[in-house]
Amino acid sequence: MEENKEISALFHLIDDPDEEVFNVVSTRIIDYGKGIIPNLENLWENTISEEVQERIEMLIHRLHYRDLTDELTQWNKNVHQDLLTGALLAARFQYPDLVNAQVFQEVEKLRRNIWLELNSYLTPLEQVNVVTSILYNYFNLRGVEIGYQNPEEFLINKQLETKRGNTIANGILYLVLCELLDVPVRAINIPHQFVLGYFKTDYDFTRHVENPLYKTEFFIDPMSGQVFTHKDVENYFKRINVAPSAAYFKQLSNRRVIQFLMEEFSKCFTDEKNNYKQKELQTLAELINEEPKPEQPDEPEE
């Protein structure tokens, strides 16, 4: 962005010790939109004061955050919430300059390798074994327990780069590939776990009226791709002393999966320095809502 007199004057006031003045200045800078980021980066490079550099970094973060908020709001309004796009939006919170094309290329390679092994004669278990084999054996993806001290293990770009992700990140990648290949695997709502279920082919995802407990062929642990039976899951409920109900076996929407990712990712930023990131991620999670019910027509006037 070409630097005009107002931008130059605003930049001179970034180091103003009066917080009220700085708040006014920062709001005006943010109003310029992300086009002003190169100017701020140039100012950062030519600034000696660490305090001023920190203020500039926060301004750049706020500009990226506003842009991300707008994109997530639009994603939530779409007729179909693409899961890969949602995962990339979450990754951009930490990596605002992320190049989506690189992730798309890696996902497409995996999709194609799996597609070459699939055919219409495979049983549900054989289909899942193909996906699991390509992802965990051929690609060498590794699963780790959720650790909030490792934020990168939540993000799909770093997961593909390092071939290492926690159960949520691995589950999302597994779901993305299944969605692209029309394999009826969905995330389900089992307590304290992020588990996937293979739904029978006659399960109507558009109606959500069937009891999903009896429409799930088997379950998949995205940590490693291991398959669990109904008996295994029943034993898990006994172990945690919770009565299984149909609600726990209902598929989670893509909205809810990304919302859950944001909520868990936010727990990585509990220290005082990064607490603002936790609040921002929680705000982003709250932006994601299930599709609103259609408005009722106004009652006719008497």
PDB file of C-alpha atoms in Angstrom:
ATOM      1  CA  MET A   1       0.000   0.000   0.000  1.00  0.00           C
ATOM      2  CA  GLU A   2       1.325   3.434  -0.949  1.00  0.00           C
ATOM      3  CA  GLU A   3       2.158   5.353   2.195  1.00  0.00           C
ATOM      4  CA  ASN A   4       0.149   8.583   2.393  1.00  0.00           C
ATOM      5  CA  LYS A   5       0.385  11.410   4.910  1.00  0.00           C
ATOM      6  CA  GLU A   6      -2.166   9.852   7.269  1.00  0.00           C
ATOM      7  CA  ILE A   7      -0.409   6.478   7.340  1.00  0.00           C
ATOM      8  CA  SER A   8       2.922   8.201   7.958  1.00  0.00           C
ATOM      9  CA  ALA A   9       1.401  10.220  10.828  1.00  0.00           C
ATOM     10  CA  LEU A  10      -0.196   7.115  12.329  1.00  0.00           C
ATOM     11  CA  PHE A  11       3.095   5.216  12.181  1.00  0.00           C
ATOM     12  CA  HIS A  12       4.831   8.052  14.027  1.00  0.00           C
ATOM     13  CA  LEU A  13       2.290   7.678  16.830  1.00  0.00           C
ATOM     14  CA  ILE A  14       2.679   3.904  17.293  1.00  0.00           C
ATOM     15  CA  ASP A  15       5.238   4.522  20.041  1.00  0.00           C
ATOM     16  CA  ASP A  16       2.999   6.980  21.924  1.00  0.00           C
ATOM     17  CA  PRO A  17       3.103   6.044  25.643  1.00  0.00           C
ATOM     18  CA  ASP A  18      -0.516   7.129  26.132  1.00  0.00           C
ATOM     19  CA  GLU A  19      -2.608   3.941  25.770  1.00  0.00           C
ATOM     20  CA  GLU A  20      -5.700   5.896  24.725  1.00  0.00           C
ATOM     21  CA  VAL A  21      -3.767   7.531  21.889  1.00  0.00           C
ATOM     22  CA  PHE A  22      -2.329   4.175  20.823  1.00  0.00           C
ATOM     23  CA  ASN A  23      -5.784   2.572  20.866  1.00  0.00           C
ATOM     24  CA  VAL A  24      -7.131   5.262  18.540  1.00  0.00           C
ATOM     25  CA  VAL A  25      -4.079   4.942  16.282  1.00  0.00           C
ATOM     26  CA  SER A  26      -4.257   1.125  16.141  1.00  0.00           C
ATOM     27  CA  THR A  27      -7.988   1.169  15.353  1.00  0.00           C
ATOM     28  CA  ARG A  28      -7.386   3.547  12.438  1.00  0.00           C
ATOM     29  CA  ILE A  29      -4.525   1.374  11.145  1.00  0.00           C
ATOM     30  CA  ILE A  30      -6.694  -1.751  11.364  1.00  0.00           C
ATOM     31  CA  ASP A  31      -9.370   0.066   9.347  1.00  0.00           C
ATOM     32  CA  TYR A  32      -6.980   0.110   6.370  1.00  0.00           C
ATOM     33  CA  GLY A  33      -7.249  -3.681   6.141  1.00  0.00           C
ATOM     34  CA  LYS A  34      -4.573  -6.269   5.405  1.00  0.00           C
ATOM     35  CA  GLY A  35      -3.196  -4.220   2.505  1.00  0.00           C
ATOM     36  CA  ILE A  36      -1.267  -2.194   5.063  1.00  0.00           C
ATOM     37  CA  ILE A  37       0.615  -5.237   6.411  1.00  0.00           C
ATOM     38  CA  PRO A  38       3.672  -4.807   4.072  1.00  0.00           C
ATOM     39  CA  ASN A  39       3.993  -1.213   5.316  1.00  0.00           C
ATOM     40  CA  LEU A  40       3.919  -2.431   8.927  1.00  0.00           C
ATOM     41  CA  GLU A  41       6.496  -5.143   8.171  1.00  0.00           C
ATOM     42  CA  ASN A  42       8.770  -2.536   6.613  1.00  0.00           C
ATOM     43  CA  LEU A  43       8.315  -0.322   9.680  1.00  0.00           C
ATOM     44  CA  TRP A  44       9.176  -3.281  11.957  1.00  0.00           C
ATOM     45  CA  GLU A  45      12.423  -3.901  10.049  1.00  0.00           C
ATOM     46  CA  ASN A  46      13.437  -0.255  10.498  1.00  0.00           C
ATOM     47  CA  THR A  47      12.521  -0.015  14.194  1.00  0.00           C
ATOM     48  CA  ILE A  48      15.071  -0.453  16.973  1.00  0.00           C
ATOM     49  CA  SER A  49      12.682  -0.430  19.937  1.00  0.00           C
ATOM     50  CA  GLU A  50      11.544  -3.933  20.937  1.00  0.00           C
ATOM     51  CA  GLU A  51       8.447  -2.467  22.576  1.00  0.00           C
ATOM     52  CA  VAL A  52       7.424  -0.774  19.322  1.00  0.00           C
ATOM     53  CA  GLN A  53       8.185  -3.959  17.390  1.00  0.00           C
ATOM     54  CA  GLU A  54       5.835  -5.855  19.708  1.00  0.00           C
ATOM     55  CA  ARG A  55       3.110  -3.282  19.054  1.00  0.00           C
ATOM     56  CA  ILE A  56       3.627  -3.664  15.307  1.00  0.00           C
ATOM     57  CA  GLU A  57       3.480  -7.470  15.601  1.00  0.00           C
ATOM     58  CA  MET A  58       0.208  -7.201  17.500  1.00  0.00           C
ATOM     59  CA  LEU A  59      -1.239  -4.868  14.835  1.00  0.00           C
ATOM     60  CA  ILE A  60      -0.276  -7.357  12.097  1.00  0.00           C
ATOM     61  CA  HIS A  61      -1.840 -10.178  14.147  1.00  0.00           C
ATOM     62  CA  ARG A  62      -5.064  -8.200  14.574  1.00  0.00           C
ATOM     63  CA  LEU A  63      -5.264  -7.580  10.827  1.00  0.00           C
ATOM     64  CA  HIS A  64      -4.804 -11.281  10.065  1.00  0.00           C
ATOM     65  CA  TYR A  65      -7.308 -12.183  12.789  1.00  0.00           C
ATOM     66  CA  ARG A  66      -9.977  -9.860  11.379  1.00  0.00           C
ATOM     67  CA  ASP A  67      -9.472 -11.362   7.929  1.00  0.00           C
ATOM     68  CA  LEU A  68      -9.673 -14.885   9.380  1.00  0.00           C
ATOM     69  CA  THR A  69     -12.856 -14.013  11.273  1.00  0.00           C
ATOM     70  CA  ASP A  70     -14.507 -12.850   8.044  1.00  0.00           C
ATOM     71  CA  GLU A  71     -13.500 -16.021   6.183  1.00  0.00           C
ATOM     72  CA  LEU A  72     -14.655 -18.324   8.975  1.00  0.00           C
ATOM     73  CA  THR A  73     -17.991 -16.511   9.151  1.00  0.00           C
ATOM     74  CA  GLN A  74     -18.448 -17.048   5.410  1.00  0.00           C
ATOM     75  CA  TRP A  75     -17.421 -20.722   5.690  1.00  0.00           C
ATOM     76  CA  ASN A  76     -20.043 -21.191   8.413  1.00  0.00           C
ATOM     77  CA  LYS A  77     -22.726 -19.680   6.145  1.00  0.00           C
ATOM     78  CA  ASN A  78     -21.943 -21.914   3.173  1.00  0.00           C
ATOM     79  CA  VAL A  79     -24.417 -24.605   2.157  1.00  0.00           C
ATOM     80  CA  HIS A  80     -21.649 -27.199   2.612  1.00  0.00           C
ATOM     81  CA  GLN A  81     -18.864 -26.672   5.136  1.00  0.00           C
ATOM     82  CA  ASP A  82     -15.817 -28.209   3.465  1.00  0.00           C
ATOM     83  CA  LEU A  83     -13.789 -29.907   6.195  1.00  0.00           C
ATOM     84  CA  LEU A  84     -10.376 -29.330   4.598  1.00  0.00           C
ATOM     85  CA  THR A  85     -11.098 -25.616   4.198  1.00  0.00           C
ATOM     86  CA  GLY A  86     -12.150 -25.452   7.842  1.00  0.00           C
ATOM     87  CA  ALA A  87      -8.928 -27.177   8.959  1.00  0.00           C
ATOM     88  CA  LEU A  88      -6.887 -24.733   6.874  1.00  0.00           C
ATOM     89  CA  LEU A  89      -8.675 -21.774   8.487  1.00  0.00           C
ATOM     90  CA  ALA A  90      -7.721 -23.133  11.907  1.00  0.00           C
ATOM     91  CA  ALA A  91      -4.101 -23.517  10.764  1.00  0.00           C
ATOM     92  CA  ARG A  92      -4.019 -19.961   9.481  1.00  0.00           C
ATOM     93  CA  PHE A  93      -4.607 -18.650  12.992  1.00  0.00           C
ATOM     94  CA  GLN A  94      -1.026 -19.703  13.769  1.00  0.00           C
ATOM     95  CA  TYR A  95       0.338 -19.506  10.214  1.00  0.00           C
ATOM     96  CA  PRO A  96      -1.413 -16.551   8.525  1.00  0.00           C
ATOM     97  CA  ASP A  97       0.808 -16.790   5.413  1.00  0.00           C
ATOM     98  CA  LEU A  98       0.007 -20.458   4.882  1.00  0.00           C
ATOM     99  CA  VAL A  99      -0.110 -21.423   1.197  1.00  0.00           C
ATOM    100  CA  ASN A 100      -3.202 -23.607   0.837  1.00  0.00           C
ATOM    101  CA  ALA A 101      -2.051 -25.065  -2.482  1.00  0.00           C
ATOM    102  CA  GLN A 102       0.729 -27.055  -0.795  1.00  0.00           C
ATOM    103  CA  VAL A 103      -1.756 -28.736   1.550  1.00  0.00           C
ATOM    104  CA  PHE A 104      -4.187 -29.412  -1.306  1.00  0.00           C
ATOM    105  CA  GLN A 105      -1.390 -31.094  -3.286  1.00  0.00           C
ATOM    106  CA  GLU A 106      -0.449 -33.395  -0.385  1.00  0.00           C
ATOM    107  CA  VAL A 107      -4.078 -34.320   0.254  1.00  0.00           C
ATOM    108  CA  GLU A 108      -4.635 -34.999  -3.447  1.00  0.00           C
ATOM    109  CA  LYS A 109      -1.629 -37.356  -3.526  1.00  0.00           C
ATOM    110  CA  LEU A 110      -3.076 -39.313  -0.612  1.00  0.00           C
ATOM    111  CA  ARG A 111      -6.562 -39.313  -2.160  1.00  0.00           C
ATOM    112  CA  ARG A 112      -5.249 -40.641  -5.462  1.00  0.00           C
ATOM    113  CA  ASN A 113      -3.172 -43.392  -3.826  1.00  0.00           C
ATOM    114  CA  ILE A 114      -6.203 -44.566  -1.863  1.00  0.00           C
ATOM    115  CA  TRP A 115      -8.534 -44.280  -4.877  1.00  0.00           C
ATOM    116  CA  LEU A 116      -6.245 -46.555  -6.934  1.00  0.00           C
ATOM    117  CA  GLU A 117      -6.705 -49.299  -4.313  1.00  0.00           C
ATOM    118  CA  LEU A 118     -10.465 -48.957  -3.851  1.00  0.00           C
ATOM    119  CA  ASN A 119     -13.145 -50.728  -5.860  1.00  0.00           C
ATOM    120  CA  SER A 120     -16.868 -51.371  -5.552  1.00  0.00           C
ATOM    121  CA  TYR A 121     -16.373 -54.992  -4.474  1.00  0.00           C
ATOM    122  CA  LEU A 122     -14.600 -54.206  -1.210  1.00  0.00           C
ATOM    123  CA  THR A 123     -16.383 -54.716   2.079  1.00  0.00           C
ATOM    124  CA  PRO A 124     -16.631 -51.767   4.513  1.00  0.00           C
ATOM    125  CA  LEU A 125     -13.749 -53.175   6.568  1.00  0.00           C
ATOM    126  CA  GLU A 126     -11.628 -53.667   3.448  1.00  0.00           C
ATOM    127  CA  GLN A 127     -12.322 -50.071   2.361  1.00  0.00           C
ATOM    128  CA  VAL A 128     -11.187 -48.737   5.715  1.00  0.00           C
ATOM    129  CA  ASN A 129      -8.134 -50.996   5.684  1.00  0.00           C
ATOM    130  CA  VAL A 130      -7.100 -49.424   2.372  1.00  0.00           C
ATOM    131  CA  VAL A 131      -7.440 -45.889   3.768  1.00  0.00           C
ATOM    132  CA  THR A 132      -5.589 -46.866   6.945  1.00  0.00           C
ATOM    133  CA  SER A 133      -2.797 -48.675   5.085  1.00  0.00           C
ATOM    134  CA  ILE A 134      -2.068 -45.737   2.770  1.00  0.00           C
ATOM    135  CA  LEU A 135      -2.253 -43.165   5.558  1.00  0.00           C
ATOM    136  CA  TYR A 136      -0.375 -44.926   8.361  1.00  0.00           C
ATOM    137  CA  ASN A 137       1.886 -47.380   6.484  1.00  0.00           C
ATOM    138  CA  TYR A 138       2.613 -45.818   3.091  1.00  0.00           C
ATOM    139  CA  PHE A 139       2.534 -42.157   4.214  1.00  0.00           C
ATOM    140  CA  ASN A 140       3.901 -43.097   7.680  1.00  0.00           C
ATOM    141  CA  LEU A 141       1.540 -40.847   9.614  1.00  0.00           C
ATOM    142  CA  ARG A 142       2.080 -41.142  13.361  1.00  0.00           C
ATOM    143  CA  GLY A 143      -0.431 -40.409  16.085  1.00  0.00           C
ATOM    144  CA  VAL A 144       0.354 -38.834  19.442  1.00  0.00           C
ATOM    145  CA  GLU A 145      -1.698 -38.194  22.543  1.00  0.00           C
ATOM    146  CA  ILE A 146      -3.197 -34.717  22.770  1.00  0.00           C
ATOM    147  CA  GLY A 147      -0.627 -32.450  24.408  1.00  0.00           C
ATOM    148  CA  TYR A 148      -1.544 -28.803  24.809  1.00  0.00           C
ATOM    149  CA  GLN A 149       2.126 -27.879  24.965  1.00  0.00           C
ATOM    150  CA  ASN A 150       2.394 -28.849  21.265  1.00  0.00           C
ATOM    151  CA  PRO A 151       0.012 -26.599  19.261  1.00  0.00           C
ATOM    152  CA  GLU A 152       1.480 -27.684  15.925  1.00  0.00           C
ATOM    153  CA  GLU A 153       0.123 -31.197  16.413  1.00  0.00           C
ATOM    154  CA  PHE A 154      -3.412 -29.798  15.968  1.00  0.00           C
ATOM    155  CA  LEU A 155      -2.738 -28.209  12.561  1.00  0.00           C
ATOM    156  CA  ILE A 156      -3.079 -29.963   9.216  1.00  0.00           C
ATOM    157  CA  ASN A 157      -0.206 -28.127   7.495  1.00  0.00           C
ATOM    158  CA  LYS A 158       2.324 -29.139  10.181  1.00  0.00           C
ATOM    159  CA  GLN A 159       0.814 -32.632  10.410  1.00  0.00           C
ATOM    160  CA  LEU A 160       1.417 -33.216   6.682  1.00  0.00           C
ATOM    161  CA  GLU A 161       4.887 -31.695   6.933  1.00  0.00           C
ATOM    162  CA  THR A 162       6.065 -33.708   9.959  1.00  0.00           C
ATOM    163  CA  LYS A 163       3.793 -36.761   9.443  1.00  0.00           C
ATOM    164  CA  ARG A 164       2.797 -36.433  13.071  1.00  0.00           C
ATOM    165  CA  GLY A 165      -0.524 -35.322  14.522  1.00  0.00           C
ATOM    166  CA  ASN A 166      -2.720 -35.822  17.528  1.00  0.00           C
ATOM    167  CA  THR A 167      -5.962 -37.778  17.403  1.00  0.00           C
ATOM    168  CA  ILE A 168      -8.001 -34.712  16.349  1.00  0.00           C
ATOM    169  CA  ALA A 169      -5.680 -33.701  13.502  1.00  0.00           C
ATOM    170  CA  ASN A 170      -5.331 -37.298  12.300  1.00  0.00           C
ATOM    171  CA  GLY A 171      -9.081 -37.783  12.556  1.00  0.00           C
ATOM    172  CA  ILE A 172      -9.765 -34.695  10.464  1.00  0.00           C
ATOM    173  CA  LEU A 173      -7.328 -35.806   7.749  1.00  0.00           C
ATOM    174  CA  TYR A 174      -8.945 -39.273   7.761  1.00  0.00           C
ATOM    175  CA  LEU A 175     -12.396 -37.670   7.448  1.00  0.00           C
ATOM    176  CA  VAL A 176     -11.259 -35.362   4.633  1.00  0.00           C
ATOM    177  CA  LEU A 177      -9.974 -38.310   2.598  1.00  0.00           C
ATOM    178  CA  CYS A 178     -13.099 -40.384   3.247  1.00  0.00           C
ATOM    179  CA  GLU A 179     -15.312 -37.473   2.229  1.00  0.00           C
ATOM    180  CA  LEU A 180     -13.373 -37.049  -1.027  1.00  0.00           C
ATOM    181  CA  LEU A 181     -13.681 -40.788  -1.748  1.00  0.00           C
ATOM    182  CA  ASP A 182     -17.336 -41.225  -0.687  1.00  0.00           C
ATOM    183  CA  VAL A 183     -16.409 -43.629   2.109  1.00  0.00           C
ATOM    184  CA  PRO A 184     -19.168 -43.163   4.747  1.00  0.00           C
ATOM    185  CA  VAL A 185     -16.940 -42.469   7.763  1.00  0.00           C
ATOM    186  CA  ARG A 186     -17.938 -39.702  10.203  1.00  0.00           C
ATOM    187  CA  ALA A 187     -16.751 -38.417  13.564  1.00  0.00           C
ATOM    188  CA  ILE A 188     -19.007 -39.405  16.454  1.00  0.00           C
ATOM    189  CA  ASN A 189     -19.690 -38.011  19.892  1.00  0.00           C
ATOM    190  CA  ILE A 190     -18.186 -40.619  22.250  1.00  0.00           C
ATOM    191  CA  PRO A 191     -17.171 -38.911  25.539  1.00  0.00           C
ATOM    192  CA  HIS A 192     -13.503 -38.017  26.107  1.00  0.00           C
ATOM    193  CA  GLN A 193     -12.491 -39.440  22.726  1.00  0.00           C
ATOM    194  CA  PHE A 194     -12.296 -38.351  19.097  1.00  0.00           C
ATOM    195  CA  VAL A 195     -13.544 -41.502  17.389  1.00  0.00           C
ATOM    196  CA  LEU A 196     -14.729 -42.201  13.841  1.00  0.00           C
ATOM    197  CA  GLY A 197     -17.534 -44.506  12.815  1.00  0.00           C
ATOM    198  CA  TYR A 198     -18.207 -46.310   9.539  1.00  0.00           C
ATOM    199  CA  PHE A 199     -21.928 -45.842   8.892  1.00  0.00           C
ATOM    200  CA  LYS A 200     -23.920 -48.399   6.943  1.00  0.00           C
ATOM    201  CA  THR A 201     -24.573 -47.367   3.376  1.00  0.00           C
ATOM    202  CA  ASP A 202     -28.334 -47.032   3.914  1.00  0.00           C
ATOM    203  CA  TYR A 203     -27.885 -44.511   6.749  1.00  0.00           C
ATOM    204  CA  ASP A 204     -29.560 -41.267   5.685  1.00  0.00           C
ATOM    205  CA  PHE A 205     -27.180 -38.451   6.622  1.00  0.00           C
ATOM    206  CA  THR A 206     -29.691 -35.827   5.525  1.00  0.00           C
ATOM    207  CA  ARG A 207     -32.457 -36.884   7.913  1.00  0.00           C
ATOM    208  CA  HIS A 208     -30.625 -37.879  11.122  1.00  0.00           C
ATOM    209  CA  VAL A 209     -33.632 -39.828  12.364  1.00  0.00           C
ATOM    210  CA  GLU A 210     -32.247 -43.362  12.437  1.00  0.00           C
ATOM    211  CA  ASN A 211     -30.675 -44.583  15.638  1.00  0.00           C
ATOM    212  CA  PRO A 212     -26.954 -44.271  14.774  1.00  0.00           C
ATOM    213  CA  LEU A 213     -26.023 -46.812  17.432  1.00  0.00           C
ATOM    214  CA  TYR A 214     -27.276 -49.561  15.125  1.00  0.00           C
ATOM    215  CA  LYS A 215     -26.235 -47.943  11.864  1.00  0.00           C
ATOM    216  CA  THR A 216     -22.492 -47.978  12.602  1.00  0.00           C
ATOM    217  CA  GLU A 217     -20.612 -50.987  11.246  1.00  0.00           C
ATOM    218  CA  PHE A 218     -17.527 -50.428  13.405  1.00  0.00           C
ATOM    219  CA  PHE A 219     -15.355 -47.690  14.883  1.00  0.00           C
ATOM    220  CA  ILE A 220     -11.911 -46.301  14.028  1.00  0.00           C
ATOM    221  CA  ASP A 221      -9.277 -44.823  16.333  1.00  0.00           C
ATOM    222  CA  PRO A 222      -7.610 -42.032  14.286  1.00  0.00           C
ATOM    223  CA  MET A 223      -4.499 -42.233  16.430  1.00  0.00           C
ATOM    224  CA  SER A 224      -3.435 -45.359  14.522  1.00  0.00           C
ATOM    225  CA  GLY A 225      -6.346 -46.417  12.324  1.00  0.00           C
ATOM    226  CA  GLN A 226      -7.158 -49.353  14.608  1.00  0.00           C
ATOM    227  CA  VAL A 227     -10.691 -50.703  14.213  1.00  0.00           C
ATOM    228  CA  PHE A 228     -12.948 -51.307  17.225  1.00  0.00           C
ATOM    229  CA  THR A 229     -16.121 -53.368  17.420  1.00  0.00           C
ATOM    230  CA  HIS A 230     -19.383 -52.511  19.169  1.00  0.00           C
ATOM    231  CA  LYS A 231     -18.255 -54.790  22.001  1.00  0.00           C
ATOM    232  CA  ASP A 232     -15.022 -52.824  22.406  1.00  0.00           C
ATOM    233  CA  VAL A 233     -16.982 -49.583  22.647  1.00  0.00           C
ATOM    234  CA  GLU A 234     -19.476 -51.077  25.112  1.00  0.00           C
ATOM    235  CA  ASN A 235     -16.547 -52.106  27.316  1.00  0.00           C
ATOM    236  CA  TYR A 236     -15.176 -48.553  27.108  1.00  0.00           C
ATOM    237  CA  PHE A 237     -18.475 -47.149  28.404  1.00  0.00           C
ATOM    238  CA  LYS A 238     -18.405 -49.639  31.263  1.00  0.00           C
ATOM    239  CA  ARG A 239     -14.860 -48.609  32.102  1.00  0.00           C
ATOM    240  CA  ILE A 240     -15.734 -44.909  32.319  1.00  0.00           C
ATOM    241  CA  ASN A 241     -19.004 -45.749  34.101  1.00  0.00           C
ATOM    242  CA  VAL A 242     -21.233 -43.975  31.573  1.00  0.00           C
ATOM    243  CA  ALA A 243     -24.402 -45.453  30.105  1.00  0.00           C
ATOM    244  CA  PRO A 244     -24.198 -45.530  26.290  1.00  0.00           C
ATOM    245  CA  SER A 245     -26.983 -43.673  24.510  1.00  0.00           C
ATOM    246  CA  ALA A 246     -27.813 -43.051  20.863  1.00  0.00           C
ATOM    247  CA  ALA A 247     -26.631 -39.416  21.168  1.00  0.00           C
ATOM    248  CA  TYR A 248     -23.048 -40.603  21.650  1.00  0.00           C
ATOM    249  CA  PHE A 249     -23.123 -42.427  18.304  1.00  0.00           C
ATOM    250  CA  LYS A 250     -24.592 -39.621  16.224  1.00  0.00           C
ATOM    251  CA  GLN A 251     -22.339 -38.220  13.545  1.00  0.00           C
ATOM    252  CA  LEU A 252     -20.764 -34.825  14.151  1.00  0.00           C
ATOM    253  CA  SER A 253     -21.209 -32.194  11.449  1.00  0.00           C
ATOM    254  CA  ASN A 254     -18.175 -30.602   9.808  1.00  0.00           C
ATOM    255  CA  ARG A 255     -19.112 -27.429  11.668  1.00  0.00           C
ATOM    256  CA  ARG A 256     -18.919 -29.204  15.002  1.00  0.00           C
ATOM    257  CA  VAL A 257     -15.623 -30.950  14.110  1.00  0.00           C
ATOM    258  CA  ILE A 258     -13.921 -27.618  13.324  1.00  0.00           C
ATOM    259  CA  GLN A 259     -15.506 -25.982  16.354  1.00  0.00           C
ATOM    260  CA  PHE A 260     -14.122 -28.790  18.531  1.00  0.00           C
ATOM    261  CA  LEU A 261     -10.695 -28.360  16.906  1.00  0.00           C
ATOM    262  CA  MET A 262     -10.736 -24.628  17.736  1.00  0.00           C
ATOM    263  CA  GLU A 263     -11.835 -25.280  21.324  1.00  0.00           C
ATOM    264  CA  GLU A 264      -9.092 -27.836  21.943  1.00  0.00           C
ATOM    265  CA  PHE A 265      -6.457 -25.800  20.087  1.00  0.00           C
ATOM    266  CA  SER A 266      -7.247 -22.801  22.313  1.00  0.00           C
ATOM    267  CA  LYS A 267      -6.086 -24.794  25.357  1.00  0.00           C
ATOM    268  CA  CYS A 268      -2.511 -24.518  24.060  1.00  0.00           C
ATOM    269  CA  PHE A 269      -2.416 -20.828  24.993  1.00  0.00           C
ATOM    270  CA  THR A 270      -3.058 -20.588  28.713  1.00  0.00           C
ATOM    271  CA  ASP A 271       0.107 -18.692  29.685  1.00  0.00           C
ATOM    272  CA  GLU A 272      -0.177 -14.981  30.404  1.00  0.00           C
ATOM    273  CA  LYS A 273       1.741 -13.903  27.306  1.00  0.00           C
ATOM    274  CA  ASN A 274      -0.486 -15.862  24.900  1.00  0.00           C
ATOM    275  CA  ASN A 275      -3.777 -15.753  26.770  1.00  0.00           C
ATOM    276  CA  TYR A 276      -5.178 -13.375  24.138  1.00  0.00           C
ATOM    277  CA  LYS A 277      -4.798 -16.199  21.588  1.00  0.00           C
ATOM    278  CA  GLN A 278      -6.903 -18.507  23.730  1.00  0.00           C
ATOM    279  CA  LYS A 279      -9.673 -15.892  23.901  1.00  0.00           C
ATOM    280  CA  GLU A 280      -9.495 -15.278  20.155  1.00  0.00           C
ATOM    281  CA  LEU A 281      -9.752 -18.986  19.337  1.00  0.00           C
ATOM    282  CA  GLN A 282     -12.681 -19.354  21.703  1.00  0.00           C
ATOM    283  CA  THR A 283     -14.355 -16.420  19.937  1.00  0.00           C
ATOM    284  CA  LEU A 284     -13.743 -18.098  16.564  1.00  0.00           C
ATOM    285  CA  ALA A 285     -15.241 -21.341  17.904  1.00  0.00           C
ATOM    286  CA  GLU A 286     -18.329 -19.436  19.036  1.00  0.00           C
ATOM    287  CA  LEU A 287     -18.775 -18.063  15.514  1.00  0.00           C
ATOM    288  CA  ILE A 288     -19.425 -21.584  14.262  1.00  0.00           C
ATOM    289  CA  ASN A 289     -23.053 -22.523  14.735  1.00  0.00           C
ATOM    290  CA  GLU A 290     -25.275 -25.215  13.401  1.00  0.00           C
ATOM    291  CA  GLU A 291     -27.479 -24.059  10.549  1.00  0.00           C
ATOM    292  CA  PRO A 292     -30.087 -21.684  11.980  1.00  0.00           C
ATOM    293  CA  LYS A 293     -33.709 -22.687  11.824  1.00  0.00           C
ATOM    294  CA  PRO A 294     -35.720 -20.866   9.150  1.00  0.00           C
ATOM    295  CA  GLU A 295     -37.470 -17.791  10.410  1.00  0.00           C
ATOM    296  CA  GLN A 296     -41.167 -18.175  11.091  1.00  0.00           C
ATOM    297  CA  PRO A 297     -43.421 -15.907   9.025  1.00  0.00           C
ATOM    298  CA  ASP A 298     -44.898 -12.981  10.873  1.00  0.00           C
ATOM    299  CA  GLU A 299     -48.357 -13.450  12.251  1.00  0.00           C
ATOM    300  CA  PRO A 300     -50.909 -11.637  10.082  1.00  0.00           C
ATOM    301  CA  GLU A 301     -52.227  -8.485  11.644  1.00  0.00           C
ATOM    302  CA  GLU A 302     -55.803  -8.518  12.815  1.00  0.00           C
TER     303      GLU A 302
END
